[in-house]
Amino acid sequence: MTIAVTPPAVGWDLHCHTVFSDGTQSVEYLIQEAQLFGLHGVAISDHDTSAGWQIAKAVSAKLSYPVMYGTEITAEEGCVSVHMLAYQYDSMNVELSNLFQKTRQERIARSQHMVELLSRDYPISWEQVVQQCKEGANTTIGRPHIADALVQLGVVENRSEAFDTIINSRSKYYVPTPSPTTHEVLQAVKAAGGVCVIAHAGDIRRNKVLLNNSQLEQLADEGLDGLEVWHRGNDQFQRERLLDIAQRKNLLVTGGSDWHGKGKPNKLGENLTDDKTVREIFKRGFMYT
Ligand code: AMP
Ligand code: ZN
Ligand code: FE
Ligand code: FE
């Protein structure tokens, strides 16, 4: 495929979070808003789960509006924390389900550890954090839920203030989540018939160290499908770097808002994936029924 070097003006938003992870809004709300805004379609991509897919499928049918099914998978490569978007995989695949379950367990243990550290200085409790999970045990827990508890306690104004201060990855209260490697995730997604794209690979605000060109090229050689170039975290320099790799390695170029509802300033549809690339993802992926 020839690669467009400017962000698409129309198309699909392929990176959105709901209450099944750390988004603040329901699956219904996401899909209704996408339709209302005139996006050509939308993907649900909650962290380390496909728990929202069934509802998404029902809403998609009810509104006659196209949805892509995805997950943003937590991974690591050396000291680099990496998010990998997996689309249209078989949600019944045992290996991938086990991988998600393990990461969600690690997320609970890690969040508990962070709350324990925070509780030395702030009146925060684990129960309070659990209460922020709108789908109970079906919610993939994370730092945003800790942030919401801190907002409730009046320690910070909003999630962004919490992320800029006490729950930041450089804070003394921060604990990382042990995660599978990028290679393990890629292998599992491909074995489950999915399409695998590295999310916000050039986000220097999120990561002190990014995956370098040879690490991305190695993943491309192992079967990686694409790179999420159109994302607010990637600056112009990083976009050009990623586009160059995509061109040389024949990778798909995607875009998405990383919408979290009221939890993040990102606006639904602020970054998009063109229709041709979306068609290619559906063609390569597994059909969720
Ligand atoms: P965790 O995965 O638990 O380390 O938490 C990081 C996640 O919080 C990322 O996926 C971010 O997208 C998400 N997040 C939600 N709201 C914010 C915010 N206001 N600032 C930064 N990250 C946020
Ligand atoms: Zn998130
Ligand atoms: Fe992410
Ligand atoms: Fe995300």
GROMACS .gro file of C-alpha atoms and ligand atoms in nm:
model
  315
    1MET     CA    1   0.000   0.000   0.000
    2THR     CA    2   0.122   0.352  -0.072
    3ILE     CA    3   0.144   0.559   0.243
    4ALA     CA    4  -0.027   0.894   0.293
    5VAL     CA    5   0.209   1.132   0.470
    6THR     CA    6  -0.056   1.368   0.604
    7PRO     CA    7  -0.322   1.278   0.862
    8PRO     CA    8  -0.657   1.177   0.710
    9ALA     CA    9  -0.940   1.432   0.738
   10VAL     CA   10  -1.207   1.162   0.742
   11GLY     CA   11  -1.215   0.799   0.851
   12TRP     CA   12  -1.226   0.593   1.167
   13ASP     CA   13  -1.106   0.660   1.522
   14LEU     CA   14  -0.920   0.338   1.609
   15HIS     CA   15  -0.813   0.415   1.967
   16CYS     CA   16  -1.084   0.465   2.233
   17HIS     CA   17  -1.131   0.363   2.596
   18THR     CA   18  -1.453   0.299   2.789
   19VAL     CA   19  -1.554   0.205   3.145
   20PHE     CA   20  -1.424  -0.147   3.075
   21SER     CA   21  -1.079   0.004   3.140
   22ASP     CA   22  -0.988   0.361   3.231
   23GLY     CA   23  -1.235   0.556   3.016
   24THR     CA   24  -1.510   0.745   3.196
   25GLN     CA   25  -1.794   0.674   2.950
   26SER     CA   26  -1.995   0.367   2.850
   27VAL     CA   27  -1.955   0.169   2.530
   28GLU     CA   28  -2.299   0.293   2.416
   29TYR     CA   29  -2.191   0.654   2.467
   30LEU     CA   30  -1.870   0.604   2.266
   31ILE     CA   31  -2.049   0.455   1.966
   32GLN     CA   32  -2.334   0.708   1.974
   33GLU     CA   33  -2.087   0.998   1.987
   34ALA     CA   34  -1.881   0.857   1.700
   35GLN     CA   35  -2.196   0.831   1.488
   36LEU     CA   36  -2.311   1.179   1.588
   37PHE     CA   37  -1.971   1.328   1.496
   38GLY     CA   38  -1.989   1.167   1.152
   39LEU     CA   39  -1.686   0.941   1.195
   40HIS     CA   40  -1.696   0.656   0.944
   41GLY     CA   41  -1.661   0.406   1.228
   42VAL     CA   42  -1.499   0.356   1.565
   43ALA     CA   43  -1.287   0.099   1.746
   44ILE     CA   44  -1.323   0.003   2.109
   45SER     CA   45  -0.970  -0.053   2.245
   46ASP     CA   46  -0.976  -0.092   2.621
   47HIS     CA   47  -0.662  -0.196   2.808
   48ASP     CA   48  -0.594  -0.572   2.835
   49THR     CA   49  -0.954  -0.688   2.786
   50SER     CA   50  -1.223  -0.760   2.529
   51ALA     CA   51  -1.497  -0.734   2.794
   52GLY     CA   52  -1.672  -0.445   2.614
   53TRP     CA   53  -1.699  -0.617   2.276
   54GLN     CA   54  -2.034  -0.786   2.329
   55ILE     CA   55  -2.205  -0.462   2.420
   56ALA     CA   56  -2.028  -0.288   2.132
   57LYS     CA   57  -2.159  -0.552   1.894
   58ALA     CA   58  -2.516  -0.504   2.016
   59VAL     CA   59  -2.496  -0.123   1.996
   60SER     CA   60  -2.335  -0.142   1.651
   61ALA     CA   61  -2.628  -0.355   1.529
   62LYS     CA   62  -2.889  -0.133   1.697
   63LEU     CA   63  -2.749   0.187   1.545
   64SER     CA   64  -2.643   0.026   1.214
   65TYR     CA   65  -2.302   0.181   1.274
   66PRO     CA   66  -1.972   0.002   1.204
   67VAL     CA   67  -1.741  -0.088   1.491
   68MET     CA   68  -1.394  -0.241   1.498
   69TYR     CA   69  -1.306  -0.467   1.791
   70GLY     CA   70  -0.973  -0.409   1.960
   71THR     CA   71  -0.763  -0.408   2.274
   72GLU     CA   72  -0.467  -0.196   2.383
   73ILE     CA   73  -0.224  -0.450   2.526
   74THR     CA   74   0.034  -0.361   2.791
   75ALA     CA   75   0.382  -0.483   2.696
   76GLU     CA   76   0.747  -0.409   2.761
   77GLU     CA   77   1.075  -0.437   2.576
   78GLY     CA   78   1.374  -0.404   2.803
   79CYS     CA   79   1.308  -0.089   3.005
   80VAL     CA   80   1.056   0.051   2.751
   81SER     CA   81   0.685   0.036   2.832
   82VAL     CA   82   0.498  -0.035   2.507
   83HIS     CA   83   0.127  -0.033   2.422
   84MET     CA   84   0.018  -0.259   2.138
   85LEU     CA   85  -0.319  -0.225   1.969
   86ALA     CA   86  -0.465  -0.560   1.865
   87TYR     CA   87  -0.764  -0.554   1.630
   88GLN     CA   88  -1.008  -0.817   1.510
   89TYR     CA   89  -0.859  -1.118   1.688
   90ASP     CA   90  -1.044  -1.425   1.812
   91SER     CA   91  -1.162  -1.325   2.160
   92MET     CA   92  -1.201  -1.694   2.249
   93ASN     CA   93  -0.830  -1.761   2.194
   94VAL     CA   94  -0.699  -1.923   2.511
   95GLU     CA   95  -0.338  -1.801   2.494
   96LEU     CA   96  -0.440  -1.438   2.453
   97SER     CA   97  -0.714  -1.463   2.720
   98ASN     CA   98  -0.458  -1.604   2.963
   99LEU     CA   99  -0.215  -1.328   2.878
  100PHE     CA  100  -0.482  -1.063   2.953
  101GLN     CA  101  -0.581  -1.233   3.276
  102LYS     CA  102  -0.221  -1.238   3.395
  103THR     CA  103  -0.169  -0.869   3.314
  104ARG     CA  104  -0.495  -0.774   3.486
  105GLN     CA  105  -0.380  -0.962   3.798
  106GLU     CA  106  -0.046  -0.781   3.782
  107ARG     CA  107  -0.232  -0.450   3.743
  108ILE     CA  108  -0.429  -0.522   4.063
  109ALA     CA  109  -0.117  -0.613   4.262
  110ARG     CA  110   0.068  -0.309   4.128
  111SER     CA  111  -0.223  -0.072   4.199
  112GLN     CA  112  -0.251  -0.212   4.552
  113HIS     CA  113   0.120  -0.150   4.600
  114MET     CA  114   0.087   0.209   4.479
  115VAL     CA  115  -0.209   0.270   4.710
  116GLU     CA  116  -0.011   0.126   5.000
  117LEU     CA  117   0.274   0.371   4.928
  118LEU     CA  118   0.033   0.663   4.881
  119SER     CA  119  -0.157   0.580   5.202
  120ARG     CA  120   0.153   0.670   5.404
  121ASP     CA  121   0.101   1.033   5.304
  122TYR     CA  122  -0.263   1.058   5.188
  123PRO     CA  123  -0.588   0.922   5.337
  124ILE     CA  124  -0.646   0.686   5.040
  125SER     CA  125  -0.771   0.329   5.077
  126TRP     CA  126  -0.785   0.032   4.836
  127GLU     CA  127  -1.165   0.010   4.876
  128GLN     CA  128  -1.196   0.366   4.756
  129VAL     CA  129  -0.994   0.289   4.443
  130VAL     CA  130  -1.197  -0.025   4.368
  131GLN     CA  131  -1.514   0.185   4.394
  132GLN     CA  132  -1.396   0.391   4.095
  133CYS     CA  133  -1.419   0.084   3.867
  134LYS     CA  134  -1.756   0.129   3.697
  135GLU     CA  135  -1.774  -0.230   3.568
  136GLY     CA  136  -1.647  -0.388   3.890
  137ALA     CA  137  -1.416  -0.686   3.834
  138ASN     CA  138  -1.468  -0.650   3.456
  139THR     CA  139  -1.286  -0.317   3.463
  140THR     CA  140  -0.914  -0.327   3.386
  141ILE     CA  141  -0.780  -0.125   3.678
  142GLY     CA  142  -0.503   0.132   3.643
  143ARG     CA  143  -0.358   0.458   3.765
  144PRO     CA  144  -0.662   0.657   3.642
  145HIS     CA  145  -0.873   0.482   3.908
  146ILE     CA  146  -0.620   0.581   4.174
  147ALA     CA  147  -0.638   0.934   4.031
  148ASP     CA  148  -1.019   0.933   4.058
  149ALA     CA  149  -0.995   0.834   4.427
  150LEU     CA  150  -0.746   1.119   4.484
  151VAL     CA  151  -0.989   1.360   4.314
  152GLN     CA  152  -1.271   1.236   4.539
  153LEU     CA  153  -1.048   1.297   4.842
  154GLY     CA  154  -0.972   1.651   4.723
  155VAL     CA  155  -0.599   1.579   4.695
  156VAL     CA  156  -0.597   1.681   4.326
  157GLU     CA  157  -0.842   1.865   4.097
  158ASN     CA  158  -0.854   1.609   3.818
  159ARG     CA  159  -0.682   1.307   3.661
  160SER     CA  160  -0.435   1.516   3.466
  161GLU     CA  161  -0.312   1.687   3.783
  162ALA     CA  162  -0.263   1.345   3.944
  163PHE     CA  163  -0.067   1.224   3.638
  164ASP     CA  164   0.145   1.540   3.642
  165THR     CA  165   0.231   1.494   4.010
  166ILE     CA  166   0.196   1.205   4.256
  167ILE     CA  167   0.110   0.915   4.023
  168ASN     CA  168   0.356   1.018   3.753
  169SER     CA  169   0.602   0.745   3.648
  170ARG     CA  170   0.881   0.953   3.805
  171SER     CA  171   0.699   0.982   4.141
  172LYS     CA  172   0.818   0.793   4.449
  173TYR     CA  173   0.474   0.628   4.467
  174TYR     CA  174   0.499   0.482   4.116
  175VAL     CA  175   0.518   0.107   4.065
  176PRO     CA  176   0.541  -0.042   3.714
  177THR     CA  177   0.316  -0.326   3.594
  178PRO     CA  178   0.510  -0.643   3.506
  179SER     CA  179   0.410  -0.714   3.144
  180PRO     CA  180   0.470  -0.961   2.861
  181THR     CA  181   0.734  -0.865   2.605
  182THR     CA  182   0.639  -0.703   2.274
  183HIS     CA  183   0.750  -1.024   2.099
  184GLU     CA  184   0.522  -1.240   2.317
  185VAL     CA  185   0.226  -1.008   2.259
  186LEU     CA  186   0.283  -0.996   1.884
  187GLN     CA  187   0.309  -1.373   1.863
  188ALA     CA  188  -0.010  -1.420   2.069
  189VAL     CA  189  -0.210  -1.164   1.867
  190LYS     CA  190  -0.104  -1.318   1.535
  191ALA     CA  191  -0.184  -1.670   1.663
  192ALA     CA  192  -0.532  -1.541   1.754
  193GLY     CA  193  -0.582  -1.414   1.396
  194GLY     CA  194  -0.548  -1.047   1.493
  195VAL     CA  195  -0.388  -0.737   1.347
  196CYS     CA  196  -0.117  -0.581   1.563
  197VAL     CA  197  -0.022  -0.212   1.565
  198ILE     CA  198   0.217  -0.032   1.801
  199ALA     CA  199   0.035   0.253   1.974
  200HIS     CA  200   0.187   0.603   2.012
  201ALA     CA  201   0.541   0.468   1.946
  202GLY     CA  202   0.684   0.821   1.944
  203ASP     CA  203   0.529   0.959   2.261
  204ILE     CA  204   0.826   1.111   2.442
  205ARG     CA  205   0.605   1.255   2.718
  206ARG     CA  206   0.493   0.905   2.810
  207ASN     CA  207   0.828   0.730   2.778
  208LYS     CA  208   1.175   0.852   2.860
  209VAL     CA  209   1.310   0.590   2.618
  210LEU     CA  210   1.129   0.490   2.299
  211LEU     CA  211   1.161   0.178   2.087
  212ASN     CA  212   1.439   0.259   1.839
  213ASN     CA  213   1.431   0.199   1.464
  214SER     CA  214   1.596  -0.141   1.476
  215GLN     CA  215   1.359  -0.261   1.752
  216LEU     CA  216   1.057  -0.151   1.544
  217GLU     CA  217   1.205  -0.305   1.230
  218GLN     CA  218   1.266  -0.632   1.414
  219LEU     CA  219   0.897  -0.641   1.518
  220ALA     CA  220   0.801  -0.569   1.156
  221ASP     CA  221   1.010  -0.870   1.051
  222GLU     CA  222   0.824  -1.079   1.311
  223GLY     CA  223   0.486  -0.991   1.159
  224LEU     CA  224   0.384  -0.656   1.307
  225ASP     CA  225   0.107  -0.504   1.093
  226GLY     CA  226   0.132  -0.135   1.158
  227LEU     CA  227   0.227   0.178   1.350
  228GLU     CA  228  -0.010   0.431   1.504
  229VAL     CA  229   0.135   0.750   1.360
  230TRP     CA  230  -0.162   0.989   1.394
  231HIS     CA  231  -0.174   1.030   1.771
  232ARG     CA  232  -0.133   1.351   1.971
  233GLY     CA  233   0.164   1.205   2.160
  234ASN     CA  234   0.378   1.174   1.843
  235ASP     CA  235   0.543   1.503   1.746
  236GLN     CA  236   0.638   1.592   1.386
  237PHE     CA  237   0.989   1.449   1.415
  238GLN     CA  238   0.856   1.119   1.552
  239ARG     CA  239   0.580   1.106   1.288
  240GLU     CA  240   0.841   1.136   1.014
  241ARG     CA  241   1.057   0.868   1.177
  242LEU     CA  242   0.759   0.630   1.205
  243LEU     CA  243   0.637   0.702   0.850
  244ASP     CA  244   0.984   0.626   0.717
  245ILE     CA  245   0.988   0.288   0.893
  246ALA     CA  246   0.633   0.214   0.777
  247GLN     CA  247   0.732   0.292   0.419
  248ARG     CA  248   1.043   0.074   0.426
  249LYS     CA  249   0.878  -0.216   0.610
  250ASN     CA  250   0.543  -0.197   0.432
  251LEU     CA  251   0.350  -0.134   0.754
  252LEU     CA  252  -0.002   0.004   0.789
  253VAL     CA  253  -0.031   0.359   0.925
  254THR     CA  254  -0.314   0.417   1.169
  255GLY     CA  255  -0.449   0.700   1.383
  256GLY     CA  256  -0.666   0.738   1.687
  257SER     CA  257  -0.760   0.986   1.955
  258ASP     CA  258  -0.688   0.775   2.267
  259TRP     CA  259  -1.019   0.909   2.393
  260HIS     CA  260  -1.085   0.844   2.763
  261GLY     CA  261  -1.412   1.042   2.795
  262LYS     CA  262  -1.378   1.303   3.065
  263GLY     CA  263  -1.055   1.149   3.193
  264LYS     CA  264  -0.817   1.306   2.940
  265PRO     CA  265  -0.828   1.617   2.718
  266ASN     CA  266  -0.814   1.401   2.400
  267LYS     CA  267  -1.119   1.463   2.180
  268LEU     CA  268  -1.303   1.179   2.004
  269GLY     CA  269  -1.204   1.175   1.636
  270GLU     CA  270  -0.911   1.416   1.677
  271ASN     CA  271  -0.696   1.161   1.495
  272LEU     CA  272  -0.823   0.915   1.237
  273THR     CA  273  -0.734   0.614   1.021
  274ASP     CA  274  -0.825   0.631   0.651
  275ASP     CA  275  -1.095   0.399   0.512
  276LYS     CA  276  -0.855   0.204   0.291
  277THR     CA  277  -0.638   0.108   0.588
  278VAL     CA  278  -0.948   0.015   0.789
  279ARG     CA  279  -1.060  -0.215   0.506
  280GLU     CA  280  -0.717  -0.378   0.506
  281ILE     CA  281  -0.737  -0.441   0.883
  282PHE     CA  282  -1.078  -0.605   0.845
  283LYS     CA  283  -0.944  -0.812   0.557
  284ARG     CA  284  -0.643  -0.934   0.756
  285GLY     CA  285  -0.823  -0.987   1.087
  286PHE     CA  286  -1.061  -1.238   1.238
  287MET     CA  287  -1.434  -1.163   1.206
  288TYR     CA  288  -1.595  -1.121   1.549
  289THR     CA  289  -1.948  -1.258   1.548
  290AMP     P1  290  -0.146   0.267   3.384
  290AMP     O1  291  -0.177   0.188   3.260
  290AMP     O2  292  -0.218   0.214   3.502
  290AMP     O3  293   0.001   0.286   3.408
  290AMP     O4  294  -0.206   0.413   3.360
  290AMP     C1  295  -0.172   0.486   3.246
  290AMP     C2  296  -0.294   0.506   3.159
  290AMP     O5  297  -0.367   0.617   3.209
  290AMP     C3  298  -0.263   0.538   3.013
  290AMP     O6  299  -0.324   0.442   2.931
  290AMP     C4  300  -0.328   0.671   2.989
  290AMP     O7  301  -0.392   0.674   2.865
  290AMP     C5  302  -0.430   0.681   3.100
  290AMP     N1  303  -0.475   0.815   3.136
  290AMP     C6  304  -0.603   0.845   3.162
  290AMP     N2  305  -0.616   0.975   3.191
  290AMP     C7  306  -0.493   1.030   3.185
  290AMP     C8  307  -0.443   1.162   3.203
  290AMP     N3  308  -0.524   1.263   3.236
  290AMP     N4  309  -0.311   1.183   3.186
  290AMP     C9  310  -0.230   1.079   3.152
  290AMP     N5  311  -0.273   0.953   3.134
  290AMP    C10  312  -0.403   0.927   3.149
  291ZN      ZN  313  -0.582   0.435   2.919
  292FE      FE  314  -0.166   0.381   2.550
  293FE      FE  315  -0.491   0.423   2.506
   0.00000   0.00000   0.00000
